[in-house]
Amino acid sequence: MRSETPMRPHQPRTLNEALARARIVDEETYTPVHREASRRRISEQLHEMRWMQLLAEPVGSSRHQRRQPLLLHERAAHELRALCQGILHDTDAVRRIARFDTARDPGGALAFASLLLLADREEGAQFWLQFAAGGGQATGAICLYLMHLRRGEWRDAKYWARQIEALEGEPCQYAPVPHEVVDTTTSAAGPDGALTVFLDLPDDAAAVPEDAVKDAVDDLDVDRIDGFGTIPQPNADLAHQLEDLVATDH
């Protein structure tokens, strides 16, 4: 089971540190092969530094100008929970969770994973978010991107950042929280450019009570899946419980 304590991401390397890592130590045996290897290491180091800088920028944007936490992992955690709240407040969320009990569709997986995240059942949430993203849902990839940023897992965050734009073009998108993906790639950046995701998040006042969500999720059956651990499964009563929870916050 993963710790639920947010992780502070590693500090990005400086330019001097990147060059030092790529330096050829033994100049007496310097060959063209060594020079090419050094150039390749410099390119890799600068590319990684560029991603670290981009990931250290604000994760998302909302028209509701709320005060953002200062650290990257705190911003990501804040955005992720607000995104899950927005998903559950969508008028279609209850219907999708009701159907998800018998029909495992990607949109239902997204709504169900949002409940699990708010209940701090992160392993189960990650499993169903990957299911949703694998079914073509870009919002599932956005959630995974934020989840890995919250943990300080740079490489996984980078992977899901690339998937967001790729999934945007998939048919049958379920986008309960409006968002815009902006490609910030420049001609000098190469094929592995960066994206900025702008999210239209709900007000802080519009929030499903998380303690009640945890109580509802605690009653769910779980299946043990190799490589994923214990994964909560939906039941027929969950949609009614969500409907009641959403009604109580108005």
mmCIF file of C-alpha atoms in Angstrom:
data_model
loop_
_atom_site.group_PDB
_atom_site.id
_atom_site.type_symbol
_atom_site.label_atom_id
_atom_site.label_comp_id
_atom_site.label_asym_id
_atom_site.label_seq_id
_atom_site.Cartn_x
_atom_site.Cartn_y
_atom_site.Cartn_z
ATOM 1 C CA MET A 1 0.000 0.000 0.000
ATOM 2 C CA ARG A 2 1.397 3.394 -0.929
ATOM 3 C CA SER A 3 1.804 6.040 1.722
ATOM 4 C CA GLU A 4 -0.810 8.756 1.508
ATOM 5 C CA THR A 5 1.701 11.396 2.638
ATOM 6 C CA PRO A 6 2.447 13.720 -0.304
ATOM 7 C CA MET A 7 6.007 13.451 -1.547
ATOM 8 C CA ARG A 8 8.118 16.505 -2.235
ATOM 9 C CA PRO A 9 9.593 16.202 -5.740
ATOM 10 C CA HIS A 10 13.345 16.244 -6.260
ATOM 11 C CA GLN A 11 14.864 19.578 -7.125
ATOM 12 C CA PRO A 12 15.715 19.910 -10.832
ATOM 13 C CA ARG A 13 19.411 19.765 -11.704
ATOM 14 C CA THR A 14 21.251 22.929 -12.635
ATOM 15 C CA LEU A 15 22.937 23.473 -16.008
ATOM 16 C CA ASN A 16 26.407 23.123 -14.449
ATOM 17 C CA GLU A 17 25.420 19.800 -12.850
ATOM 18 C CA ALA A 18 24.117 18.501 -16.169
ATOM 19 C CA LEU A 19 27.345 19.454 -17.964
ATOM 20 C CA ALA A 20 29.452 17.907 -15.208
ATOM 21 C CA ARG A 21 27.584 14.604 -15.573
ATOM 22 C CA ALA A 22 28.297 14.604 -19.313
ATOM 23 C CA ARG A 23 31.985 15.601 -19.060
ATOM 24 C CA ILE A 24 34.656 13.257 -20.410
ATOM 25 C CA VAL A 25 36.909 12.483 -17.451
ATOM 26 C CA ASP A 26 39.915 10.837 -19.119
ATOM 27 C CA GLU A 27 40.901 13.202 -21.923
ATOM 28 C CA GLU A 28 43.957 11.107 -22.891
ATOM 29 C CA THR A 29 41.709 8.374 -24.306
ATOM 30 C CA TYR A 30 39.316 10.835 -25.968
ATOM 31 C CA THR A 31 37.929 9.511 -29.297
ATOM 32 C CA PRO A 32 35.111 10.528 -31.666
ATOM 33 C CA VAL A 33 33.003 7.805 -30.047
ATOM 34 C CA HIS A 34 33.520 9.437 -26.648
ATOM 35 C CA ARG A 35 32.627 12.831 -28.086
ATOM 36 C CA GLU A 36 29.382 11.510 -29.550
ATOM 37 C CA ALA A 37 28.522 9.806 -26.259
ATOM 38 C CA SER A 38 29.170 13.063 -24.421
ATOM 39 C CA ARG A 39 26.933 14.993 -26.799
ATOM 40 C CA ARG A 40 24.203 12.425 -26.324
ATOM 41 C CA ARG A 41 24.437 12.674 -22.528
ATOM 42 C CA ILE A 42 24.298 16.482 -22.697
ATOM 43 C CA SER A 43 21.199 16.292 -24.910
ATOM 44 C CA GLU A 44 19.537 13.843 -22.536
ATOM 45 C CA GLN A 45 20.418 15.934 -19.477
ATOM 46 C CA LEU A 46 19.114 19.167 -21.026
ATOM 47 C CA HIS A 47 15.939 17.440 -22.179
ATOM 48 C CA GLU A 48 15.341 16.102 -18.663
ATOM 49 C CA MET A 49 16.036 19.552 -17.181
ATOM 50 C CA ARG A 50 13.528 21.084 -19.566
ATOM 51 C CA TRP A 51 10.851 18.678 -18.350
ATOM 52 C CA MET A 52 11.706 19.390 -14.726
ATOM 53 C CA GLN A 53 11.292 23.111 -15.367
ATOM 54 C CA LEU A 54 7.974 22.615 -17.143
ATOM 55 C CA LEU A 55 6.642 20.304 -14.447
ATOM 56 C CA ALA A 56 7.570 22.880 -11.819
ATOM 57 C CA GLU A 57 5.193 25.390 -13.385
ATOM 58 C CA PRO A 58 1.524 25.629 -12.274
ATOM 59 C CA VAL A 59 -0.287 22.391 -13.022
ATOM 60 C CA GLY A 60 -3.600 23.789 -14.163
ATOM 61 C CA SER A 61 -5.724 26.881 -14.309
ATOM 62 C CA SER A 62 -9.227 27.715 -13.206
ATOM 63 C CA ARG A 63 -11.473 30.664 -13.795
ATOM 64 C CA HIS A 64 -12.131 30.642 -10.031
ATOM 65 C CA GLN A 65 -8.998 32.409 -8.842
ATOM 66 C CA ARG A 66 -8.398 30.346 -5.698
ATOM 67 C CA ARG A 67 -5.151 30.610 -3.774
ATOM 68 C CA GLN A 68 -2.776 27.872 -4.902
ATOM 69 C CA PRO A 69 -0.324 25.986 -2.658
ATOM 70 C CA LEU A 70 3.315 26.874 -3.186
ATOM 71 C CA LEU A 71 4.897 23.483 -3.878
ATOM 72 C CA LEU A 72 4.368 21.468 -7.021
ATOM 73 C CA HIS A 73 3.153 18.308 -5.299
ATOM 74 C CA GLU A 74 0.711 20.377 -3.212
ATOM 75 C CA ARG A 75 -0.665 22.089 -6.319
ATOM 76 C CA ALA A 76 -1.054 18.746 -8.056
ATOM 77 C CA ALA A 77 -2.845 17.246 -5.043
ATOM 78 C CA HIS A 78 -5.157 20.248 -4.868
ATOM 79 C CA GLU A 79 -5.950 20.129 -8.595
ATOM 80 C CA LEU A 80 -6.517 16.353 -8.533
ATOM 81 C CA ARG A 81 -9.031 16.466 -5.694
ATOM 82 C CA ALA A 82 -10.848 19.429 -7.240
ATOM 83 C CA LEU A 83 -10.968 17.591 -10.566
ATOM 84 C CA CYS A 84 -12.485 14.521 -8.890
ATOM 85 C CA GLN A 85 -15.082 16.716 -7.200
ATOM 86 C CA GLY A 86 -15.942 18.225 -10.573
ATOM 87 C CA ILE A 87 -16.316 14.785 -12.144
ATOM 88 C CA LEU A 88 -18.694 13.635 -9.404
ATOM 89 C CA HIS A 89 -20.788 16.798 -9.728
ATOM 90 C CA ASP A 90 -21.419 16.142 -13.403
ATOM 91 C CA THR A 91 -25.086 15.400 -14.067
ATOM 92 C CA ASP A 92 -24.140 12.140 -15.771
ATOM 93 C CA ALA A 93 -21.896 10.788 -13.006
ATOM 94 C CA VAL A 94 -24.641 8.980 -11.063
ATOM 95 C CA ARG A 95 -25.948 7.232 -14.182
ATOM 96 C CA ARG A 96 -22.472 6.162 -15.231
ATOM 97 C CA ILE A 97 -21.652 4.711 -11.805
ATOM 98 C CA ALA A 98 -25.016 2.902 -11.768
ATOM 99 C CA ARG A 99 -24.208 1.289 -15.123
ATOM 100 C CA PHE A 100 -20.633 0.554 -14.082
ATOM 101 C CA ASP A 101 -21.868 -2.131 -11.707
ATOM 102 C CA THR A 102 -22.784 -4.309 -14.691
ATOM 103 C CA ALA A 103 -21.021 -2.668 -17.667
ATOM 104 C CA ARG A 104 -17.361 -1.765 -17.242
ATOM 105 C CA ASP A 105 -17.192 1.247 -19.578
ATOM 106 C CA PRO A 106 -14.321 3.800 -19.463
ATOM 107 C CA GLY A 107 -16.580 6.728 -18.493
ATOM 108 C CA GLY A 108 -17.940 4.796 -15.542
ATOM 109 C CA ALA A 109 -14.396 3.859 -14.547
ATOM 110 C CA LEU A 110 -13.484 7.565 -14.482
ATOM 111 C CA ALA A 111 -16.395 8.446 -12.172
ATOM 112 C CA PHE A 112 -15.780 5.430 -9.929
ATOM 113 C CA ALA A 113 -12.046 6.216 -9.689
ATOM 114 C CA SER A 114 -12.908 9.763 -8.599
ATOM 115 C CA LEU A 115 -14.866 8.367 -5.654
ATOM 116 C CA LEU A 116 -11.936 6.132 -4.720
ATOM 117 C CA LEU A 117 -9.477 9.020 -4.868
ATOM 118 C CA LEU A 118 -11.595 11.154 -2.550
ATOM 119 C CA ALA A 119 -11.744 8.161 -0.191
ATOM 120 C CA ASP A 120 -7.918 7.881 -0.291
ATOM 121 C CA ARG A 121 -8.086 4.447 -1.940
ATOM 122 C CA GLU A 122 -5.316 5.372 -4.324
ATOM 123 C CA GLU A 123 -4.283 1.927 -5.581
ATOM 124 C CA GLY A 124 -7.819 1.140 -6.669
ATOM 125 C CA ALA A 125 -8.244 4.610 -8.156
ATOM 126 C CA GLN A 126 -5.071 4.242 -10.211
ATOM 127 C CA PHE A 127 -6.228 0.878 -11.554
ATOM 128 C CA TRP A 128 -9.576 2.276 -12.755
ATOM 129 C CA LEU A 129 -8.004 5.482 -14.096
ATOM 130 C CA GLN A 130 -5.672 3.376 -16.213
ATOM 131 C CA PHE A 131 -8.723 1.431 -17.350
ATOM 132 C CA ALA A 132 -10.425 4.715 -18.305
ATOM 133 C CA ALA A 133 -7.364 6.082 -20.109
ATOM 134 C CA GLY A 134 -6.866 2.741 -21.848
ATOM 135 C CA GLY A 135 -10.448 3.085 -23.088
ATOM 136 C CA GLY A 136 -9.619 6.443 -24.672
ATOM 137 C CA GLN A 137 -10.633 8.890 -21.926
ATOM 138 C CA ALA A 138 -8.322 11.924 -21.855
ATOM 139 C CA THR A 139 -9.650 13.029 -18.444
ATOM 140 C CA GLY A 140 -8.380 9.723 -17.012
ATOM 141 C CA ALA A 141 -4.909 10.586 -18.333
ATOM 142 C CA ILE A 142 -5.144 14.065 -16.770
ATOM 143 C CA CYS A 143 -5.944 12.490 -13.391
ATOM 144 C CA LEU A 144 -2.988 10.113 -13.708
ATOM 145 C CA TYR A 145 -0.702 12.988 -14.694
ATOM 146 C CA LEU A 146 -1.696 14.911 -11.563
ATOM 147 C CA MET A 147 -1.464 11.793 -9.381
ATOM 148 C CA HIS A 148 2.129 11.125 -10.407
ATOM 149 C CA LEU A 149 3.077 14.791 -9.985
ATOM 150 C CA ARG A 150 1.660 14.640 -6.468
ATOM 151 C CA ARG A 151 3.946 11.708 -5.723
ATOM 152 C CA GLY A 152 6.957 13.344 -7.375
ATOM 153 C CA GLU A 153 7.127 10.556 -9.982
ATOM 154 C CA TRP A 154 8.498 12.591 -12.880
ATOM 155 C CA ARG A 155 8.841 9.899 -15.539
ATOM 156 C CA ASP A 156 5.303 8.587 -15.051
ATOM 157 C CA ALA A 157 3.937 12.139 -15.048
ATOM 158 C CA LYS A 158 5.785 12.803 -18.304
ATOM 159 C CA TYR A 159 4.319 9.659 -19.856
ATOM 160 C CA TRP A 160 0.735 10.604 -19.013
ATOM 161 C CA ALA A 161 1.295 14.189 -20.129
ATOM 162 C CA ARG A 162 2.090 12.802 -23.581
ATOM 163 C CA GLN A 163 -0.993 10.614 -23.506
ATOM 164 C CA ILE A 164 -3.400 13.477 -22.781
ATOM 165 C CA GLU A 165 -3.091 15.059 -26.219
ATOM 166 C CA ALA A 166 -3.081 11.684 -27.963
ATOM 167 C CA LEU A 167 -6.350 10.693 -26.258
ATOM 168 C CA GLU A 168 -8.055 14.014 -26.995
ATOM 169 C CA GLY A 169 -8.714 12.825 -30.536
ATOM 170 C CA GLU A 170 -10.327 9.553 -29.483
ATOM 171 C CA PRO A 171 -14.106 9.251 -30.060
ATOM 172 C CA CYS A 172 -16.744 9.094 -27.293
ATOM 173 C CA GLN A 173 -14.907 11.395 -24.888
ATOM 174 C CA TYR A 174 -16.517 11.828 -21.472
ATOM 175 C CA ALA A 175 -15.270 15.211 -20.264
ATOM 176 C CA PRO A 176 -17.334 16.119 -17.188
ATOM 177 C CA VAL A 177 -14.870 18.890 -16.296
ATOM 178 C CA PRO A 178 -14.211 21.223 -19.251
ATOM 179 C CA HIS A 179 -10.546 21.459 -20.092
ATOM 180 C CA GLU A 180 -8.268 22.744 -22.806
ATOM 181 C CA VAL A 181 -4.977 21.170 -23.821
ATOM 182 C CA VAL A 182 -2.447 23.648 -25.213
ATOM 183 C CA ASP A 183 0.608 22.349 -27.054
ATOM 184 C CA THR A 184 3.569 24.465 -25.974
ATOM 185 C CA THR A 185 6.046 22.650 -28.193
ATOM 186 C CA THR A 186 8.496 24.909 -29.996
ATOM 187 C CA SER A 187 10.420 24.087 -33.139
ATOM 188 C CA ALA A 188 13.605 23.800 -31.082
ATOM 189 C CA ALA A 189 12.037 21.476 -28.553
ATOM 190 C CA GLY A 190 11.906 18.441 -30.780
ATOM 191 C CA PRO A 191 9.134 15.832 -30.807
ATOM 192 C CA ASP A 192 8.915 15.559 -27.022
ATOM 193 C CA GLY A 193 7.390 18.960 -26.372
ATOM 194 C CA ALA A 194 5.226 19.951 -23.449
ATOM 195 C CA LEU A 195 1.546 20.503 -22.821
ATOM 196 C CA THR A 196 -0.358 22.805 -20.537
ATOM 197 C CA VAL A 197 -3.800 21.653 -19.370
ATOM 198 C CA PHE A 198 -6.300 24.327 -18.336
ATOM 199 C CA LEU A 199 -9.093 22.971 -16.115
ATOM 200 C CA ASP A 200 -12.421 24.646 -15.352
ATOM 201 C CA LEU A 201 -12.579 23.433 -11.760
ATOM 202 C CA PRO A 202 -15.564 23.862 -9.418
ATOM 203 C CA ASP A 203 -15.617 26.282 -6.508
ATOM 204 C CA ASP A 204 -14.236 24.980 -3.221
ATOM 205 C CA ALA A 205 -17.723 25.375 -1.766
ATOM 206 C CA ALA A 206 -19.103 22.717 -4.110
ATOM 207 C CA ALA A 207 -17.651 19.610 -2.509
ATOM 208 C CA VAL A 208 -18.956 16.121 -1.865
ATOM 209 C CA PRO A 209 -18.323 15.338 1.850
ATOM 210 C CA GLU A 210 -15.186 13.195 1.801
ATOM 211 C CA ASP A 211 -15.867 11.472 5.125
ATOM 212 C CA ALA A 212 -19.179 10.236 3.730
ATOM 213 C CA VAL A 213 -17.425 9.103 0.547
ATOM 214 C CA LYS A 214 -14.995 7.041 2.638
ATOM 215 C CA ASP A 215 -17.888 5.421 4.500
ATOM 216 C CA ALA A 216 -19.555 4.453 1.210
ATOM 217 C CA VAL A 217 -16.341 3.059 -0.266
ATOM 218 C CA ASP A 218 -15.522 1.075 2.886
ATOM 219 C CA ASP A 219 -18.610 -1.056 2.232
ATOM 220 C CA LEU A 220 -17.443 -2.133 -1.240
ATOM 221 C CA ASP A 221 -16.193 -5.603 -2.069
ATOM 222 C CA VAL A 222 -12.593 -5.877 -3.260
ATOM 223 C CA ASP A 223 -10.845 -8.198 -5.681
ATOM 224 C CA ARG A 224 -7.138 -8.986 -5.481
ATOM 225 C CA ILE A 225 -5.545 -8.464 -8.881
ATOM 226 C CA ASP A 226 -1.951 -9.569 -9.482
ATOM 227 C CA GLY A 227 0.349 -6.579 -9.751
ATOM 228 C CA PHE A 228 -2.290 -4.126 -8.522
ATOM 229 C CA GLY A 229 -3.252 -5.317 -5.044
ATOM 230 C CA THR A 230 -6.789 -5.126 -3.679
ATOM 231 C CA ILE A 231 -9.085 -3.263 -6.076
ATOM 232 C CA PRO A 232 -12.527 -2.048 -4.902
ATOM 233 C CA GLN A 233 -15.464 -3.101 -7.071
ATOM 234 C CA PRO A 234 -18.692 -1.109 -7.584
ATOM 235 C CA ASN A 235 -22.078 -2.270 -6.324
ATOM 236 C CA ALA A 236 -25.700 -1.483 -7.115
ATOM 237 C CA ASP A 237 -26.192 0.860 -4.137
ATOM 238 C CA LEU A 238 -23.222 3.115 -4.846
ATOM 239 C CA ALA A 239 -25.007 5.336 -7.373
ATOM 240 C CA HIS A 240 -27.821 6.064 -4.904
ATOM 241 C CA GLN A 241 -25.278 6.940 -2.235
ATOM 242 C CA LEU A 242 -23.485 9.310 -4.617
ATOM 243 C CA GLU A 243 -26.778 10.952 -5.552
ATOM 244 C CA ASP A 244 -27.470 11.613 -1.863
ATOM 245 C CA LEU A 245 -23.942 12.909 -1.265
ATOM 246 C CA VAL A 246 -24.101 15.378 -4.151
ATOM 247 C CA ALA A 247 -27.495 16.597 -2.954
ATOM 248 C CA THR A 248 -26.180 17.301 0.559
ATOM 249 C CA ASP A 249 -23.546 19.806 -0.594
ATOM 250 C CA HIS A 250 -26.045 22.192 -2.182
#
